[in-house]
């Protein structure tokens, strides 16, 4: 590759365009495209207008104070996040509205109104105060998807104690490292959580972790599964005992806009997990604004973000965004295939969910299981669909739109990161023409660009590094305890004013952004920089393929040879003829340059617990290397199977 070439050769052409249905556009929350120009002309005024929708104790003195690489938003303003999520809606007469329709995996249900949620939050907040938790102290939360998870987050927010939620699927070691990094004083957990009919022993894991966590003074345990576990007198407290006699009123802490609302650890591909911090004022402003405009939130919507609160998606779009907007949400505790593969669709039907927000990995699983499962249920309540977490393959996008959305619901593909706090690149469903596989354009007030290795903007049509060239209110302010690492990771490659997301992307002739995956996943084949994602999408485009992951291995001839790991839909056989067929399919879709050299058929692909494919491990397999760290893997056993398969793989070209 020479320097004059764009950084990534973007070859996959997707031509389909879906304009907003007129019925949708007419009543949309945002229906005037002028919002983009207005926000671009004066981004600070745009964000101030959004912040003005919140309830502040004290107004801000300055909207933004930018001293690169650092920024502050709504300087001098004070507010409380739990008041914005709860009290003000109850005070305005909205206490009887349902905050969450919750369904447990075994089939038990709870309906929680805004008033009940406020009372529960106050009781736990008082309980935390009674244990000595003060403003600024960190509280760790390690729970399944039960109502007490958002309750615990909001109780912390109420008293100004930053929470650090650790996904309930993580091990004792992961929990221990995250507690120790945050030096949390209290841990809130449960006896267990339900997953595929089994009990995940949360308290036993917590006990193992806390044995090596000197900062923890108390462990609060919620009773959920009634499973056996140890109890350490003095340190351990039952959740129900703690809240039993507490008042349902609790004076909220007045927080500075820049005070930390929470920490959330994200593992990146290498190194120890990073404690990403988010603020109170800027974060809340942007999650509320993006939630309302992107998901077109109306008063009678039933919004289901099917993520786990252990990820940023749950923080921003199950808890803080929807509650700030007084929205009714759905929460489900368990697995999508329990007791059968139609569980989600039965939930949509039961609660008449109008908006569903999920990840491509889930959509691909549903595609693989087949249309008979959604077909068993009435999904006519759905009017809008969302996707997040990975680039969505055009075939998966179209399947989602057709089978789940009945060809009437727009699909918003939303690009963002734990670090960005809120959605940055996305359609606005009432005005944006959709292209399957593209996250479309930056949200109003967001300035994004694509640059080459030198940091120069790449003209439309080309690919390179995705960067953000102006700060936004929800940007993470630092990595907990390691500001140097924060600056080095995100704000140094192209200078302190340019945020580097670490993703590759291209822009088409209309200025639409097409995300191409992590920049580390880019390959160099015969002098062309190719995105693994485009080749994967070409494979998934073949009707026989359920899922694909593409990596490279060194090759004397072409530099890097393309190796594809492919999972077929049920009923197909992965043999030499199939491999040849798929290679040809990619050559036709993208070009001969992208034709995989080797295809390895596998029953499953290694994934992180949030569902992202771990290409790093597949690269190790393709290179015949020792495997790297597998501790953050959701399905570690699959790697060994893949290694065995690859040793007896069909002939390569
Ligand atoms: C990827 C999740 C393409 C991307 C909110 C990003 C996406 C990383 C999309 C952040 C999307 C997320 N299209 N890629 N719509 N959304 N990603 O921190 O690589 O879990 O950098 O935050 O997911 O993942 P995280």
Short mmCIF file of C-alpha atoms in Angstrom, two decimals, residues 152-369:
data_model
loop_
_atom_site.label_atom_id
_atom_site.label_comp_id
_atom_site.label_asym_id
_atom_site.label_seq_id
_atom_site.Cartn_x
_atom_site.Cartn_y
_atom_site.Cartn_z
CA UNK A 152 -29.61 -0.23 42.57
CA UNK A 153 -28.14 1.97 39.83
CA UNK A 154 -30.66 4.74 40.57
CA UNK A 155 -30.21 4.41 44.34
CA UNK A 156 -26.49 5.05 43.85
CA UNK A 157 -27.26 7.99 41.57
CA UNK A 158 -29.58 9.39 44.21
CA UNK A 159 -26.88 9.61 46.85
CA UNK A 160 -24.08 10.51 44.43
CA UNK A 161 -22.17 7.23 44.78
CA UNK A 162 -20.80 6.21 41.34
CA UNK A 163 -21.93 2.69 40.49
CA UNK A 164 -19.87 0.10 38.69
CA UNK A 165 -22.04 -2.64 37.23
CA UNK A 166 -20.32 -5.91 36.39
CA UNK A 167 -22.20 -8.17 33.98
CA UNK A 168 -23.64 -11.18 35.85
CA UNK A 169 -22.03 -13.56 33.34
CA UNK A 170 -18.51 -12.55 34.40
CA UNK A 171 -16.40 -14.77 36.62
CA UNK A 172 -15.25 -14.20 40.21
CA UNK A 173 -11.81 -13.10 38.95
CA UNK A 174 -13.24 -10.50 36.58
CA UNK A 175 -15.45 -9.19 39.35
CA UNK A 176 -12.52 -9.04 41.79
CA UNK A 177 -10.33 -7.06 39.38
CA UNK A 178 -13.08 -4.55 38.67
CA UNK A 179 -13.96 -4.07 42.35
CA UNK A 180 -10.31 -3.57 43.25
CA UNK A 181 -9.67 -1.10 40.46
CA UNK A 182 -12.67 0.98 41.55
CA UNK A 183 -11.97 0.40 45.29
CA UNK A 184 -15.67 -0.08 45.90
CA UNK A 185 -17.02 0.03 49.45
CA UNK A 186 -20.18 -2.01 48.96
CA UNK A 187 -21.19 -4.80 46.60
CA UNK A 188 -24.82 -5.44 45.69
CA UNK A 189 -25.47 -8.96 44.41
CA UNK A 190 -28.06 -11.75 44.52
CA UNK A 191 -28.06 -15.38 45.60
CA UNK A 192 -28.35 -16.32 41.94
CA UNK A 193 -29.70 -15.47 38.52
CA UNK A 194 -31.74 -17.64 36.14
CA UNK A 195 -30.14 -18.61 32.84
CA UNK A 196 -31.49 -21.44 30.66
CA UNK A 197 -33.24 -23.01 33.62
CA UNK A 198 -30.05 -23.10 35.69
CA UNK A 199 -28.97 -20.92 38.59
CA UNK A 200 -25.89 -18.76 38.02
CA UNK A 201 -24.35 -18.71 41.53
CA UNK A 202 -23.77 -14.97 41.83
CA UNK A 203 -23.27 -14.89 45.60
CA UNK A 204 -20.78 -17.76 45.54
CA UNK A 205 -18.79 -15.93 42.84
CA UNK A 206 -19.08 -12.72 44.81
CA UNK A 207 -17.78 -14.41 47.97
CA UNK A 208 -14.80 -15.73 46.06
CA UNK A 209 -14.09 -12.30 44.60
CA UNK A 210 -14.62 -10.30 47.79
CA UNK A 211 -12.19 -12.55 49.70
CA UNK A 212 -9.54 -10.62 47.77
CA UNK A 213 -11.17 -7.18 47.83
CA UNK A 214 -9.95 -5.23 50.87
CA UNK A 215 -12.09 -2.16 50.11
CA UNK A 216 -15.46 -3.97 50.43
CA UNK A 217 -17.16 -3.35 53.78
CA UNK A 218 -20.57 -4.84 53.04
CA UNK A 219 -22.19 -7.27 50.61
CA UNK A 220 -25.92 -6.77 50.06
CA UNK A 221 -27.63 -9.93 48.77
CA UNK A 222 -30.96 -10.02 47.00
CA UNK A 223 -32.97 -13.22 47.29
CA UNK A 224 -33.89 -14.37 43.79
CA UNK A 225 -33.28 -18.11 43.24
CA UNK A 226 -33.39 -19.35 46.87
CA UNK A 227 -30.17 -21.28 46.24
CA UNK A 228 -27.75 -22.14 49.04
CA UNK A 229 -24.76 -19.93 49.73
CA UNK A 230 -22.55 -18.77 52.57
CA UNK A 231 -23.38 -15.77 54.75
CA UNK A 232 -20.69 -13.75 56.52
CA UNK A 233 -22.16 -12.07 59.62
CA UNK A 234 -21.19 -8.42 59.98
CA UNK A 235 -20.22 -8.10 56.33
CA UNK A 236 -23.28 -9.59 54.64
CA UNK A 237 -26.73 -8.02 54.69
CA UNK A 238 -29.94 -9.28 53.06
CA UNK A 239 -31.39 -6.80 50.61
CA UNK A 240 -34.89 -7.31 52.03
CA UNK A 241 -33.70 -6.70 55.60
CA UNK A 242 -31.80 -3.59 54.59
CA UNK A 243 -34.77 -1.91 52.91
CA UNK A 244 -37.51 -3.25 55.22
CA UNK A 245 -37.78 -0.26 57.54
CA UNK A 246 -36.45 2.44 55.28
CA UNK A 247 -38.47 5.50 54.34
CA UNK A 248 -39.81 5.78 50.81
CA UNK A 249 -38.43 9.29 50.69
CA UNK A 250 -34.78 10.14 50.36
CA UNK A 251 -33.22 13.56 49.89
CA UNK A 252 -31.25 13.42 46.64
CA UNK A 253 -27.62 14.54 46.50
CA UNK A 254 -27.07 17.70 44.47
CA UNK A 255 -24.47 16.74 41.88
CA UNK A 256 -22.25 18.87 39.72
CA UNK A 257 -22.84 18.33 36.00
CA UNK A 258 -19.29 16.97 35.77
CA UNK A 259 -19.55 14.63 38.80
CA UNK A 260 -19.18 10.96 37.94
CA UNK A 261 -22.50 9.15 37.57
CA UNK A 262 -20.88 5.79 36.97
CA UNK A 263 -17.89 3.71 35.95
CA UNK A 264 -18.22 0.86 33.51
CA UNK A 265 -15.38 -1.48 32.69
CA UNK A 266 -14.75 -2.39 29.09
CA UNK A 267 -12.23 -5.02 28.10
CA UNK A 268 -10.84 -3.93 24.73
CA UNK A 269 -8.84 -6.54 22.86
CA UNK A 270 -5.70 -6.26 24.99
CA UNK A 271 -4.62 -5.05 28.39
CA UNK A 272 -6.47 -4.76 31.65
CA UNK A 273 -10.08 -3.59 31.60
CA UNK A 274 -10.60 0.16 31.43
CA UNK A 275 -12.92 1.86 33.92
CA UNK A 276 -14.77 4.19 31.59
CA UNK A 277 -16.31 7.10 33.51
CA UNK A 278 -19.47 9.01 32.69
CA UNK A 279 -20.71 12.31 34.05
CA UNK A 280 -24.09 13.39 35.32
CA UNK A 281 -25.10 16.43 33.21
CA UNK A 282 -23.61 15.83 29.77
CA UNK A 283 -24.27 12.11 29.79
CA UNK A 284 -27.89 12.44 30.87
CA UNK A 285 -28.53 15.19 28.33
CA UNK A 286 -27.27 13.12 25.43
CA UNK A 287 -28.77 9.76 26.34
CA UNK A 288 -32.17 11.41 26.75
CA UNK A 289 -31.93 13.38 23.50
CA UNK A 290 -30.70 10.46 21.42
CA UNK A 291 -33.24 8.07 22.91
CA UNK A 292 -36.15 10.41 22.19
CA UNK A 293 -35.16 11.37 18.65
CA UNK A 294 -33.64 8.13 17.33
CA UNK A 295 -36.29 5.84 18.77
CA UNK A 296 -39.02 8.36 18.00
CA UNK A 297 -40.41 8.07 21.52
CA UNK A 298 -44.11 8.84 22.01
CA UNK A 299 -46.06 8.71 25.23
CA UNK A 300 -47.68 5.33 24.52
CA UNK A 301 -44.59 3.49 23.30
CA UNK A 302 -43.41 0.25 24.86
CA UNK A 303 -39.66 0.27 24.37
CA UNK A 304 -37.67 -2.93 24.62
CA UNK A 305 -33.92 -2.65 24.63
CA UNK A 306 -33.02 -6.32 24.91
CA UNK A 307 -29.47 -5.71 26.18
CA UNK A 308 -28.20 -6.47 29.69
CA UNK A 309 -27.66 -3.61 32.14
CA UNK A 310 -24.13 -4.99 32.49
CA UNK A 311 -23.28 -3.28 29.18
CA UNK A 312 -23.36 0.38 28.27
CA UNK A 313 -26.39 -0.21 26.05
CA UNK A 314 -28.35 -1.17 29.16
CA UNK A 315 -27.09 1.84 31.11
CA UNK A 316 -28.00 4.34 28.41
CA UNK A 317 -31.07 2.77 26.78
CA UNK A 318 -32.71 0.64 29.48
CA UNK A 319 -32.14 2.94 32.43
CA UNK A 320 -31.01 6.55 31.99
CA UNK A 321 -32.37 7.53 28.55
CA UNK A 322 -35.80 5.87 28.71
CA UNK A 323 -36.54 6.83 32.32
CA UNK A 324 -35.51 10.46 31.74
CA UNK A 325 -38.04 10.43 28.90
CA UNK A 326 -40.78 8.84 31.08
CA UNK A 327 -40.96 5.83 28.76
CA UNK A 328 -42.46 2.40 29.47
CA UNK A 329 -39.84 -0.31 29.07
CA UNK A 330 -39.61 -4.07 28.93
CA UNK A 331 -37.01 -6.08 30.85
CA UNK A 332 -36.41 -9.80 30.45
CA UNK A 333 -34.20 -11.84 32.75
CA UNK A 334 -33.15 -14.87 30.76
CA UNK A 335 -32.05 -16.53 27.55
CA UNK A 336 -33.79 -15.99 24.18
CA UNK A 337 -34.18 -19.74 23.61
CA UNK A 338 -35.71 -20.62 26.97
CA UNK A 339 -37.93 -22.56 27.21
CA UNK A 340 -38.00 -22.30 23.40
CA UNK A 341 -36.63 -20.20 20.60
CA UNK A 342 -39.72 -18.01 20.43
CA UNK A 343 -39.36 -16.48 23.91
CA UNK A 344 -38.61 -12.97 22.68
CA UNK A 345 -41.52 -12.98 20.28
CA UNK A 346 -43.87 -14.13 22.99
CA UNK A 347 -42.64 -11.17 25.07
CA UNK A 348 -43.20 -8.73 22.20
CA UNK A 349 -46.74 -10.08 21.80
CA UNK A 350 -47.56 -10.05 25.53
CA UNK A 351 -46.48 -6.46 26.19
CA UNK A 352 -47.26 -5.14 22.70
CA UNK A 353 -43.71 -3.81 22.42
CA UNK A 354 -43.54 -1.07 19.81
CA UNK A 355 -39.76 -0.66 19.55
CA UNK A 356 -37.10 -3.37 19.77
CA UNK A 357 -33.37 -2.60 20.09
CA UNK A 358 -30.89 -5.48 19.91
CA UNK A 359 -27.56 -6.65 18.46
CA UNK A 360 -26.62 -8.24 15.11
CA UNK A 361 -25.38 -11.36 16.90
CA UNK A 362 -28.91 -11.96 18.23
CA UNK A 363 -30.45 -11.23 14.84
CA UNK A 364 -28.13 -13.73 13.15
CA UNK A 365 -29.06 -16.36 15.75
CA UNK A 366 -32.76 -15.77 15.04
CA UNK A 367 -32.10 -16.05 11.29
CA UNK A 368 -30.40 -19.35 11.89
CA UNK A 369 -33.23 -20.70 14.03
#
